[in-house]
CSV table of C-alpha atoms in Angstrom, one decimal:
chain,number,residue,atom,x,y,z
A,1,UNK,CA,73.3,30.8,21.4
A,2,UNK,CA,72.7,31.7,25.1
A,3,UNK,CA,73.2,34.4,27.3
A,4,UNK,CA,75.3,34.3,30.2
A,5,UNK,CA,74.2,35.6,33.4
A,6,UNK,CA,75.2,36.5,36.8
A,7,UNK,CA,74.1,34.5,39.6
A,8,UNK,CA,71.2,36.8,40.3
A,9,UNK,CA,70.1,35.8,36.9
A,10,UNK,CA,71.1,39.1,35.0
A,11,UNK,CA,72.9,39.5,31.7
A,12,UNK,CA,76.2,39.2,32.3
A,13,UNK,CA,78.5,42.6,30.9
A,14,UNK,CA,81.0,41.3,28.5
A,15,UNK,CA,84.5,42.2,29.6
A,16,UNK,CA,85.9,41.7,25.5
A,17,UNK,CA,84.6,41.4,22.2
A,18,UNK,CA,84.1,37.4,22.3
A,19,UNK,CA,81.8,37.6,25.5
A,20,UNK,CA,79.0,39.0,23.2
A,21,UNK,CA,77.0,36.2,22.0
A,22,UNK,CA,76.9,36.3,18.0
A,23,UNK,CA,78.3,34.6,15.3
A,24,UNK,CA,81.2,36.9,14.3
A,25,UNK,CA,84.2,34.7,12.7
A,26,UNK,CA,87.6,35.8,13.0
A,27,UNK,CA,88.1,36.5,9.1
A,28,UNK,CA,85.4,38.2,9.0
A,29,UNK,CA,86.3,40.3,12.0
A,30,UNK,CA,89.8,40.9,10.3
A,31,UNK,CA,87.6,41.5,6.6
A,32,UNK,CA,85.9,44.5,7.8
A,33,UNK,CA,89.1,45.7,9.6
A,34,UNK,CA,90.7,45.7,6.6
A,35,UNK,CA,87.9,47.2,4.3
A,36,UNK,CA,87.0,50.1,6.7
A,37,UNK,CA,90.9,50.6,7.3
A,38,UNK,CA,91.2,50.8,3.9
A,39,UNK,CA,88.4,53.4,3.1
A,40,UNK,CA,89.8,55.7,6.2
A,41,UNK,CA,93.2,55.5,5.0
A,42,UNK,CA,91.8,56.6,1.8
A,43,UNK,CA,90.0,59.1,2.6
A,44,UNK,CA,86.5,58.2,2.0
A,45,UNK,CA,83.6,59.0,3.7
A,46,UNK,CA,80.5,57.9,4.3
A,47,UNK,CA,77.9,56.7,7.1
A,48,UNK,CA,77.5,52.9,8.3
A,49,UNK,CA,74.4,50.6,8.5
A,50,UNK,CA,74.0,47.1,10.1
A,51,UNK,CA,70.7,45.2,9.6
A,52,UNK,CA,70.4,42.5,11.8
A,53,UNK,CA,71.9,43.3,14.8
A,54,UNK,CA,71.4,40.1,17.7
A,55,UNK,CA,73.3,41.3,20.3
A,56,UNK,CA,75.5,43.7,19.0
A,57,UNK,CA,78.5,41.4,18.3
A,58,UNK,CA,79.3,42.7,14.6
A,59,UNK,CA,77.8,45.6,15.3
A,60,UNK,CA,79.9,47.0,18.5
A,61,UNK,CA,83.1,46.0,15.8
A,62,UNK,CA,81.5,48.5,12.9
A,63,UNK,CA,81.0,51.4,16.1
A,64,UNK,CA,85.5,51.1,16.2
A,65,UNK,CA,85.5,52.7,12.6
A,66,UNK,CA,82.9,55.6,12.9
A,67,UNK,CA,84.9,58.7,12.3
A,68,UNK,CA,84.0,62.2,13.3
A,69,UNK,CA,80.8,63.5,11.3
A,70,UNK,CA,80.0,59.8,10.1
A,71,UNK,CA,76.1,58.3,11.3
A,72,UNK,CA,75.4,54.7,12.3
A,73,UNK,CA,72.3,53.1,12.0
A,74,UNK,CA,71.2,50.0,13.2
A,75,UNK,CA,67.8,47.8,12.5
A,76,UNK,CA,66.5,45.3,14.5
A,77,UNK,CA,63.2,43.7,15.1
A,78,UNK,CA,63.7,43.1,18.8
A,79,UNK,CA,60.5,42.7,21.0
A,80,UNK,CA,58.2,44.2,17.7
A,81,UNK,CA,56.2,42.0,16.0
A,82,UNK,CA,57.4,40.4,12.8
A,83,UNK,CA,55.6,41.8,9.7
A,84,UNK,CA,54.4,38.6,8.1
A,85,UNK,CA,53.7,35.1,9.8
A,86,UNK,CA,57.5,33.5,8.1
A,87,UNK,CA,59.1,36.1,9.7
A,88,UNK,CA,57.4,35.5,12.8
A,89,UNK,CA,58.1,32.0,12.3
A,90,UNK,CA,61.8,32.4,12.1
A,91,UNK,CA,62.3,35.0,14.8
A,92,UNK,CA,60.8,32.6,17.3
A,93,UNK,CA,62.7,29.7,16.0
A,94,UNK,CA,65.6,31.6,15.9
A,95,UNK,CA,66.1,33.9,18.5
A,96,UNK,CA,63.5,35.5,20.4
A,97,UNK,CA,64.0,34.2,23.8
A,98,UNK,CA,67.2,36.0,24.3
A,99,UNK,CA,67.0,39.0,21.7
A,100,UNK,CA,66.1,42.2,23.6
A,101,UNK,CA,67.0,45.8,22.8
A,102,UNK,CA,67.7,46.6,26.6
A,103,UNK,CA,70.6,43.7,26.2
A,104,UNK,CA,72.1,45.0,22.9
A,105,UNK,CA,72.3,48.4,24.3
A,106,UNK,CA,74.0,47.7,27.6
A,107,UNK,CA,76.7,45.2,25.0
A,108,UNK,CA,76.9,48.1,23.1
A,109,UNK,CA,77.3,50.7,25.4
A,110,UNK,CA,79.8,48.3,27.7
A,111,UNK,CA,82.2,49.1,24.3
A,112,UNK,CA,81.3,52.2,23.1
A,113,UNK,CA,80.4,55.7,24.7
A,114,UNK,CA,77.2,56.4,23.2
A,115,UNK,CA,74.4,54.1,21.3
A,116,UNK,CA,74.3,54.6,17.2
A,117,UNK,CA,70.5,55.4,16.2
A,118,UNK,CA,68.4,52.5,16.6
A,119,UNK,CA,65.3,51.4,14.5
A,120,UNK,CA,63.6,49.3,16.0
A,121,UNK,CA,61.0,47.6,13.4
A,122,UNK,CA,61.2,45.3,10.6
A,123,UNK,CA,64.2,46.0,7.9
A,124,UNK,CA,61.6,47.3,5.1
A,125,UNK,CA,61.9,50.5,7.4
A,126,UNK,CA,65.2,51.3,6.4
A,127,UNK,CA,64.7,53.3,3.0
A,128,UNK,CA,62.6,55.4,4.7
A,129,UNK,CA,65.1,56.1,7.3
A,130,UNK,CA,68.7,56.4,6.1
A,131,UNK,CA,69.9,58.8,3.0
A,132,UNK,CA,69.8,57.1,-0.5
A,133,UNK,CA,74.2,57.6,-1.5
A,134,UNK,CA,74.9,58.3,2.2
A,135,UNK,CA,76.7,54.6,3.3
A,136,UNK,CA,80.4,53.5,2.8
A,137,UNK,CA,79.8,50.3,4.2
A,138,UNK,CA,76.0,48.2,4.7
A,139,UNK,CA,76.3,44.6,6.9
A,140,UNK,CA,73.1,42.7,6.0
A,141,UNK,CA,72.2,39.9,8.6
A,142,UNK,CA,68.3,39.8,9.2
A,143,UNK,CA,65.5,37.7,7.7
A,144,UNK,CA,66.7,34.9,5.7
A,145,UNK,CA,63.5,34.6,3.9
A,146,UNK,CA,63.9,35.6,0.2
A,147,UNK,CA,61.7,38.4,-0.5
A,148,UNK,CA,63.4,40.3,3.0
A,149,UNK,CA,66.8,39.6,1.9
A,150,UNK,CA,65.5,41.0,-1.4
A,151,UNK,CA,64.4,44.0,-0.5
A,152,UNK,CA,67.6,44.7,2.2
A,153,UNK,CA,69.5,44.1,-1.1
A,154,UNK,CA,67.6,47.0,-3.1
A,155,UNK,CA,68.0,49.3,-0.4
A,156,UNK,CA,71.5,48.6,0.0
A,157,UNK,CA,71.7,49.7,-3.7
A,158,UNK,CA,70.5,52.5,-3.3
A,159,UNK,CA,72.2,53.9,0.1
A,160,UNK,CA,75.8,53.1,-0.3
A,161,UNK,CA,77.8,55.6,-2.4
A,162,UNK,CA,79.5,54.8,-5.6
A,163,UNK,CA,81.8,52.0,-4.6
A,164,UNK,CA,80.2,51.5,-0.9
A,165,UNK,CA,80.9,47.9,0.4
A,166,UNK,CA,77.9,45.6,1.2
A,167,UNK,CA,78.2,42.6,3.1
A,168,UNK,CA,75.2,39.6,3.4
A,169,UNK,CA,75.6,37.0,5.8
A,170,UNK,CA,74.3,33.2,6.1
A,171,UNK,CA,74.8,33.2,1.7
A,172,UNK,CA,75.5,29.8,1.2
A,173,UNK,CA,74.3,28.2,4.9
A,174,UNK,CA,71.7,25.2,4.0
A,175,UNK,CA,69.1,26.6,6.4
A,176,UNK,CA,69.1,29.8,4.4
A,177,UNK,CA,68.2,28.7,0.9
A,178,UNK,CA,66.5,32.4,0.3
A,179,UNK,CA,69.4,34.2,1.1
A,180,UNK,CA,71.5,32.2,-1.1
A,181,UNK,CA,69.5,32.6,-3.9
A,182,UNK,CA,68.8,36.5,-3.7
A,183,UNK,CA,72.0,37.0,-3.0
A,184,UNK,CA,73.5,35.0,-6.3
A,185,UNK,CA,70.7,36.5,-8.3
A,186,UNK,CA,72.2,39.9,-7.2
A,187,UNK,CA,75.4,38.8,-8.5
A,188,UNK,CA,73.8,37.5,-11.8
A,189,UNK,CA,71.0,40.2,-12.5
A,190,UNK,CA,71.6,43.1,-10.5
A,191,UNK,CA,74.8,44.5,-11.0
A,192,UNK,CA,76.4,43.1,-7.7
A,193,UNK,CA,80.1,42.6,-7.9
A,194,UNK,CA,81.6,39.5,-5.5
A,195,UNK,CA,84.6,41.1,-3.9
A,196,UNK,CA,85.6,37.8,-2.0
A,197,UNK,CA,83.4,35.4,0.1
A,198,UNK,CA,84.5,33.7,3.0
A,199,UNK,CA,82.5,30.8,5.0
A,200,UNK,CA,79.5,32.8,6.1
A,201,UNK,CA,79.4,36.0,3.9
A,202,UNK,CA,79.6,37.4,0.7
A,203,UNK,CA,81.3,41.2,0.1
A,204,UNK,CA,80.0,42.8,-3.0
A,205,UNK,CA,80.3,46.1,-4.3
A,206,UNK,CA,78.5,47.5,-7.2
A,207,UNK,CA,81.4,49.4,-8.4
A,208,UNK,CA,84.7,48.4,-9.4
A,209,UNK,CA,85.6,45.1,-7.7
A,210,UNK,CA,89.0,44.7,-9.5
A,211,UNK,CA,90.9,47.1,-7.3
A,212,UNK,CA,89.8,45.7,-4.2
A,213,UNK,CA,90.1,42.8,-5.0
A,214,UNK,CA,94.0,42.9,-6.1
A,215,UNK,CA,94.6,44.8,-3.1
A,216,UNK,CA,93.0,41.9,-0.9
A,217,UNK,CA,95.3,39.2,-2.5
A,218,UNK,CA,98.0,41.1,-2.2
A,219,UNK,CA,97.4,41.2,1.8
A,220,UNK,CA,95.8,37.5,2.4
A,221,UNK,CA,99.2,36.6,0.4
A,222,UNK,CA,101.6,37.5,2.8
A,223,UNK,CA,99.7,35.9,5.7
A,224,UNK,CA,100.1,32.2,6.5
A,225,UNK,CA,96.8,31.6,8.4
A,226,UNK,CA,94.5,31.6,5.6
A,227,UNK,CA,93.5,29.3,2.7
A,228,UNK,CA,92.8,31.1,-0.5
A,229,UNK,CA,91.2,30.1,-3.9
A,230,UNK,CA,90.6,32.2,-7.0
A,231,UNK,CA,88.3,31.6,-9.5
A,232,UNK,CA,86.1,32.3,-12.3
A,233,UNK,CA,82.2,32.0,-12.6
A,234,UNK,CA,80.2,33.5,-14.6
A,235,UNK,CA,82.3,36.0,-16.0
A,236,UNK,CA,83.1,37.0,-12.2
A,237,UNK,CA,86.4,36.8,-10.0
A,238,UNK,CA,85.4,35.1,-6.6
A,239,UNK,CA,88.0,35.1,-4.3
A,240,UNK,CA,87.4,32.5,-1.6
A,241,UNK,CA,89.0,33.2,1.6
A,242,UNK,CA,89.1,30.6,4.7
A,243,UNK,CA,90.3,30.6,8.1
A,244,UNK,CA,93.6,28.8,8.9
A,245,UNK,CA,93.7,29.0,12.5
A,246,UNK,CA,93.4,32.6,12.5
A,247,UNK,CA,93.8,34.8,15.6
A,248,UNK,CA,91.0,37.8,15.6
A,249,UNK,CA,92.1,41.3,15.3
A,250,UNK,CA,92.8,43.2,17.7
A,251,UNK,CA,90.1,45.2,19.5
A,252,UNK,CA,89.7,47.5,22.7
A,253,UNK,CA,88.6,45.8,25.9
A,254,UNK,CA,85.2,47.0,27.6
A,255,UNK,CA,84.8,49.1,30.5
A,256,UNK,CA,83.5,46.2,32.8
A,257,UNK,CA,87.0,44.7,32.1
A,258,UNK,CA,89.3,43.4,35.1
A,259,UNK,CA,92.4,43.0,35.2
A,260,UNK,CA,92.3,38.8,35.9
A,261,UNK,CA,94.0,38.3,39.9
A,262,UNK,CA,97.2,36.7,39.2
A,263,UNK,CA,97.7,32.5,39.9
A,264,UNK,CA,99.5,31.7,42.8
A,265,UNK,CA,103.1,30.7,42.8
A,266,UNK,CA,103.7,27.2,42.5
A,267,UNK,CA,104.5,25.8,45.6
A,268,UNK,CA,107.8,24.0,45.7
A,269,UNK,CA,107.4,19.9,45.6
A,270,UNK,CA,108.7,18.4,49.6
A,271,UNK,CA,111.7,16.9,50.0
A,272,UNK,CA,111.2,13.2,50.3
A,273,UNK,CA,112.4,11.9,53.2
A,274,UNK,CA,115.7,9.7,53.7
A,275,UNK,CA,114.7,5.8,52.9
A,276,UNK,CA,115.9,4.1,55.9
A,277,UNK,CA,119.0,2.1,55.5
A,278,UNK,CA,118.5,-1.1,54.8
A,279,UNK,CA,119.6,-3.9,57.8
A,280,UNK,CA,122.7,-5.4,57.0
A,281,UNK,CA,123.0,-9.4,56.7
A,282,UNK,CA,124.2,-11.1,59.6
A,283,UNK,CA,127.5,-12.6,58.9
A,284,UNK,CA,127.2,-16.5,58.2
A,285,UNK,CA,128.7,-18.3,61.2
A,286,UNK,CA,132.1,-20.8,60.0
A,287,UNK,CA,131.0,-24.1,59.7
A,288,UNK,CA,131.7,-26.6,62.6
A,289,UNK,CA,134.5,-28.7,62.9
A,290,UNK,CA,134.4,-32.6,62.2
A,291,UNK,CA,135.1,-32.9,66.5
A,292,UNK,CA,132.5,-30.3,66.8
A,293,UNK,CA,129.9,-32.0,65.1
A,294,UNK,CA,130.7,-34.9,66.4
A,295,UNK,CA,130.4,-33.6,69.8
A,296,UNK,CA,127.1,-32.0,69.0
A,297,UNK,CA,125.6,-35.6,68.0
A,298,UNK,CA,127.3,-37.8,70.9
A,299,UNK,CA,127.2,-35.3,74.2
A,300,UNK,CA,124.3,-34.4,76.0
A,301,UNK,CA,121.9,-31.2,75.3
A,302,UNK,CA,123.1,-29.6,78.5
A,303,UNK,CA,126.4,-30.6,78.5
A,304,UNK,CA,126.7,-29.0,74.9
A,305,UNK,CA,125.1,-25.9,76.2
A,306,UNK,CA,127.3,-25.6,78.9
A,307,UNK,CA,130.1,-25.7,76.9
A,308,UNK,CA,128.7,-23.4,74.7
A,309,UNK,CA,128.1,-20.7,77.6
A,310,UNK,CA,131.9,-21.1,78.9
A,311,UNK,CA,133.0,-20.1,75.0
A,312,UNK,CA,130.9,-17.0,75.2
A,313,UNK,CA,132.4,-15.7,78.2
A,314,UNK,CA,136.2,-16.5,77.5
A,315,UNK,CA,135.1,-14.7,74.3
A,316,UNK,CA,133.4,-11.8,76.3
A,317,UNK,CA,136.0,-11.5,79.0
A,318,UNK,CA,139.2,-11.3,76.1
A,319,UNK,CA,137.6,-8.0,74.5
């Protein structure tokens, strides 16, 4: 995806949400709203980690629910080198032209007054960095090669708190065949709980899913702009959820937001002018006498015309 820029060839400042480049669909932007609402208006607390960051699309949404005394983190490669040559691989095919950490920060900061902490590095710095039992919600969206996504997995495991939500993206994408299987082998191995999946991502939790999940179809069930399936696979409920023309939550403008100048007034259509009359048909002149005609044929042209002339001005000198 590109980066807009200005006509002196800087990033552009986004004005709302959609302006950041990322791949952020509209459920999924109403998903989180709803799980983070939920665990505020429960009263649950707990610190927020996104892993995979591009610029900043998901991750300036995830800033909108950190309450008072909560951390955010957020990991990202950027410029650093990749730690194996298939990560390399994939970062340059992927998106190393336009990622920077100078153009997720000014995203982020165009939303939000202050940064959350940045790590800058590969995601296996991440249990070193952030609290085992310290996160309420993890986002995972980095590598896509199988042993990363593994590894993002375990440490998800161990830094949410007992019923924490963890969300990994590109599950079931056919480019991403490693994320698809670490993920389901999560599900089948590891403990992980679906919650619901949705086009791009999988929710998971590994506590409880059941109340969640009740609570979810009992919310997508009074909406009319989403398609929903429930089923059973190995021994799991997965809720499938999918857009049906859904508008996107919500969310605050930025502070490089203008108000957009209003359109002009329409101006009024001209009057078309009058068609001009159209000329009226002479009147058809009564038809000659027999004398007449046979004057016409046996009299001379001048004699006729004469005669002729003398009519016209008896005619003339009577009105």
């Amino acid at each position: 995806m590109s980066t807009e820029t200005t006509a002196q060839g800087t990033p552009k400042l986004p004005q709302v949400l959609d302006d950041v480049p990322g791949w952020f669909p509209v459920l999924d932007q109403l998903l989180f709203d709803w799980i983070l609402t939920r665990q505020e208006d429960a009263g649950d607390r707990g610190d927020l980690l996104e892993v995979g960051v591009y610029m900043g699309k998901s991750a300036i949404f995830l800033g909108n629910h950190l309450q008072e005394g909560e951390a955010y983190t957020v990991c990202d490669l950027f410029e650093s080198d990749a730690p194996d040559d298939a990560n390399a691989a994939e970062a340059n095919k992927s998106y190393r032209s336009t990622l920077t950490r100078r153009a997720f920060e000014a995203n982020y900061l165009s939303f939000h007054d202050e940064l959350p902490r940045v790590l800058q590095g590969p995601s296996s710095i991440v249990p070193g960095e952030v609290k085992p039992r310290s996160c309420r919600f993890v986002h995972i969206d980095a590598s896509h090669l199988y042993e990363h996504v593994y590894g993002d997995i375990t440490a998800a495991q161990d830094i949410l708190l007992p019923g924490g939500i963890v969300v990994l993206d590109d599950f079931r994408s056919e480019h991403t065949p490693g994320v698809s299987i670490a993920a389901w082998e999560a599900v089948l191995n590891r403990g992980l709980n679906p919650i619901c999946i949705t086009t791009q991502k999988l929710y998971g939790t590994w506590g409880d899913a059941e109340p969640i999940q009740d609570a979810l179809l009992e919310m997508i069930e009074q909406r009319d702009d989403c398609h929903l399936s429930n089923q059973q696979a190995a021994g799991h409920r997965i809720i499938r959820l999918k857009s049906k023309g859904m508008k996107a939550p919500a969310f605050p403008k930025s502070r490089h937001w203008t108000e957009p100048e209003p359109k002009p007034a329409p101006q009024p259509k001209p009057t078309p002018a009058p068609a001009a009359p159209k000329p009226q048909p002479r009147p058809a002149k009564p038809p000659r006498s027999a004398a007449r005609r046979l004057a016409v044929d046996l009299l001379p042209p001048v004699v006729t015309r004469a005669i002729v002339r003398a009519k016209a001005n008896k005619r003339a000198a009577a009105k």
